[in-house]
């Protein structure tokens, strides 16, 4: 099982649980139950403890995520500068609502409370790249570059 390579990297140490889950999430884009069970068995940590960690941190997902992550900032500065309109534009272009993943698992769309660049608001990220209030045409162009 590929997850065993990740666990082996950390010598199956239980104190490396968060880092192991981060690496699994990066590899698989989510944390499937069978993988969490394997992590539980190898680390000697109960599945309940793993779920406590996996549900505590917003970064972890227990459902499949898209290959490309889109996040629209809805923090105060972005909100007053039109975050909802940006979110609506993004939803229309990718065909999913916030919190959703496209059926082909190409895109996942989320809202976040702040991405730390309020002066650019409303702002969004696509796979970690910042976009300041992109137009529909700019969004379509970005989506075309995402396989």
Coordinates of C-alpha atoms in Angstrom, one line a residue:
X1 CA 0.0 0.0 0.0
X2 CA 1.5 3.4 -1.0
X3 CA 0.7 4.9 2.4
X4 CA 3.2 2.5 3.9
X5 CA 6.0 4.4 2.2
X6 CA 4.8 7.6 3.9
X7 CA 4.5 5.9 7.3
X8 CA 8.0 4.4 6.9
X9 CA 9.4 7.8 6.2
X10 CA 8.5 8.7 9.8
X11 CA 9.5 5.4 11.3
X12 CA 5.8 4.8 12.1
X13 CA 6.1 7.2 15.0
X14 CA 2.8 8.2 16.5
X15 CA 4.0 11.8 17.2
X16 CA 4.3 12.1 13.4
X17 CA 0.6 11.6 12.9
X18 CA -0.2 15.1 11.7
X19 CA 2.7 15.1 9.2
X20 CA 1.8 11.6 8.0
X21 CA -1.8 12.7 7.4
X22 CA -0.5 15.9 5.6
X23 CA 1.6 13.7 3.3
X24 CA -1.3 11.3 2.6
X25 CA -3.6 14.2 1.9
X26 CA -1.0 15.6 -0.5
X27 CA -0.6 12.3 -2.3
X28 CA -4.3 11.3 -2.5
X29 CA -6.0 14.7 -2.1
X30 CA -8.1 13.3 0.7
X31 CA -8.1 10.8 3.6
X32 CA -10.0 7.6 2.7
X33 CA -11.2 5.5 5.6
X34 CA -9.2 2.4 4.6
X35 CA -6.0 4.5 4.6
X36 CA -6.8 6.0 8.0
X37 CA -7.3 2.4 9.2
X38 CA -3.9 1.5 7.9
X39 CA -2.3 4.5 9.6
X40 CA -4.1 3.5 12.8
X41 CA -2.8 -0.1 12.6
X42 CA 0.8 1.0 11.8
X43 CA 1.1 3.8 14.4
X44 CA -0.9 2.1 17.2
X45 CA -3.2 5.0 17.4
X46 CA -6.9 4.5 17.6
X47 CA -9.0 5.3 14.6
X48 CA -11.0 7.6 16.8
X49 CA -7.9 9.6 17.7
X50 CA -7.0 9.9 14.0
X51 CA -10.5 11.1 13.2
X52 CA -10.2 13.7 16.0
X53 CA -7.1 15.1 14.3
X54 CA -8.5 14.8 10.8
X55 CA -11.7 16.7 11.7
X56 CA -10.0 19.3 13.9
X57 CA -7.8 20.8 11.1
X58 CA -9.7 22.3 8.2
X59 CA -6.8 21.3 5.8
X60 CA -7.8 17.7 6.0
X61 CA -10.6 16.3 3.9
X62 CA -12.6 13.1 4.4
X63 CA -14.1 13.3 0.9
X64 CA -12.4 13.3 -2.5
X65 CA -11.0 16.7 -3.6
X66 CA -10.3 18.1 -7.0
X67 CA -6.9 18.1 -8.6
X68 CA -7.0 21.9 -8.5
X69 CA -7.9 23.8 -5.4
X70 CA -9.7 27.1 -5.7
X71 CA -10.3 29.3 -2.6
X72 CA -12.2 32.6 -2.5
X73 CA -11.5 34.8 0.4
X74 CA -14.6 36.0 2.2
X75 CA -12.8 37.8 5.0
X76 CA -14.0 41.3 6.0
X77 CA -11.9 43.3 3.5
X78 CA -12.7 41.0 0.6
X79 CA -16.4 40.8 1.6
X80 CA -16.8 44.6 1.4
X81 CA -15.0 44.7 -1.9
X82 CA -17.2 42.1 -3.6
X83 CA -16.2 38.6 -2.5
X84 CA -19.7 37.3 -3.1
X85 CA -19.7 38.5 -6.7
X86 CA -16.3 36.9 -7.2
X87 CA -17.5 33.6 -5.6
X88 CA -20.6 33.7 -7.9
X89 CA -18.3 34.2 -10.9
X90 CA -16.0 31.4 -10.0
X91 CA -19.0 29.1 -9.3
X92 CA -20.5 29.9 -12.7
X93 CA -17.2 29.2 -14.5
X94 CA -16.3 25.9 -12.8
X95 CA -20.0 24.8 -12.3
X96 CA -19.7 24.0 -8.6
X97 CA -20.7 25.8 -5.4
X98 CA -18.4 26.6 -2.5
X99 CA -17.5 23.4 -0.6
X100 CA -18.0 21.3 -3.7
X101 CA -15.9 19.3 -6.0
X102 CA -16.6 18.9 -9.7
X103 CA -17.8 15.4 -10.8
X104 CA -14.6 14.9 -12.8
X105 CA -12.6 15.8 -9.6
X106 CA -10.9 18.6 -11.6
X107 CA -11.7 21.4 -9.3
X108 CA -12.7 21.9 -5.6
X109 CA -14.0 25.3 -4.5
X110 CA -13.8 26.6 -1.0
X111 CA -14.2 29.8 0.9
X112 CA -11.6 30.9 3.4
X113 CA -11.6 33.7 6.0
X114 CA -8.4 35.4 5.0
X115 CA -5.5 34.8 2.7
X116 CA -3.4 37.7 4.0
X117 CA -3.5 40.1 1.1
X118 CA -6.5 42.3 1.9
X119 CA -5.3 45.2 -0.2
X120 CA -5.8 43.0 -3.3
X121 CA -9.4 42.0 -2.4
X122 CA -11.5 40.5 -3.4
X123 CA -8.9 37.8 -3.9
X124 CA -8.8 34.1 -4.6
X125 CA -6.2 31.4 -5.0
X126 CA -5.9 28.7 -7.6
X127 CA -3.4 26.0 -6.5
X128 CA -1.8 28.6 -4.3
X129 CA -1.5 31.3 -7.0
X130 CA -3.2 34.6 -6.0
X131 CA -5.6 36.3 -8.3
X132 CA -7.0 39.7 -7.6
X133 CA -10.7 40.1 -8.6
X134 CA -10.3 38.1 -11.9
X135 CA -12.9 38.7 -14.6
X136 CA -14.9 35.8 -16.0
X137 CA -12.5 35.8 -19.0
X138 CA -9.5 35.6 -16.8
X139 CA -11.1 32.8 -14.8
X140 CA -11.9 30.8 -18.0
X141 CA -8.3 31.2 -19.1
X142 CA -6.9 30.0 -15.8
X143 CA -9.3 27.0 -15.9
X144 CA -8.1 26.1 -19.4
X145 CA -4.6 25.8 -18.1
X146 CA -5.7 23.4 -15.4
X147 CA -5.8 19.8 -16.6

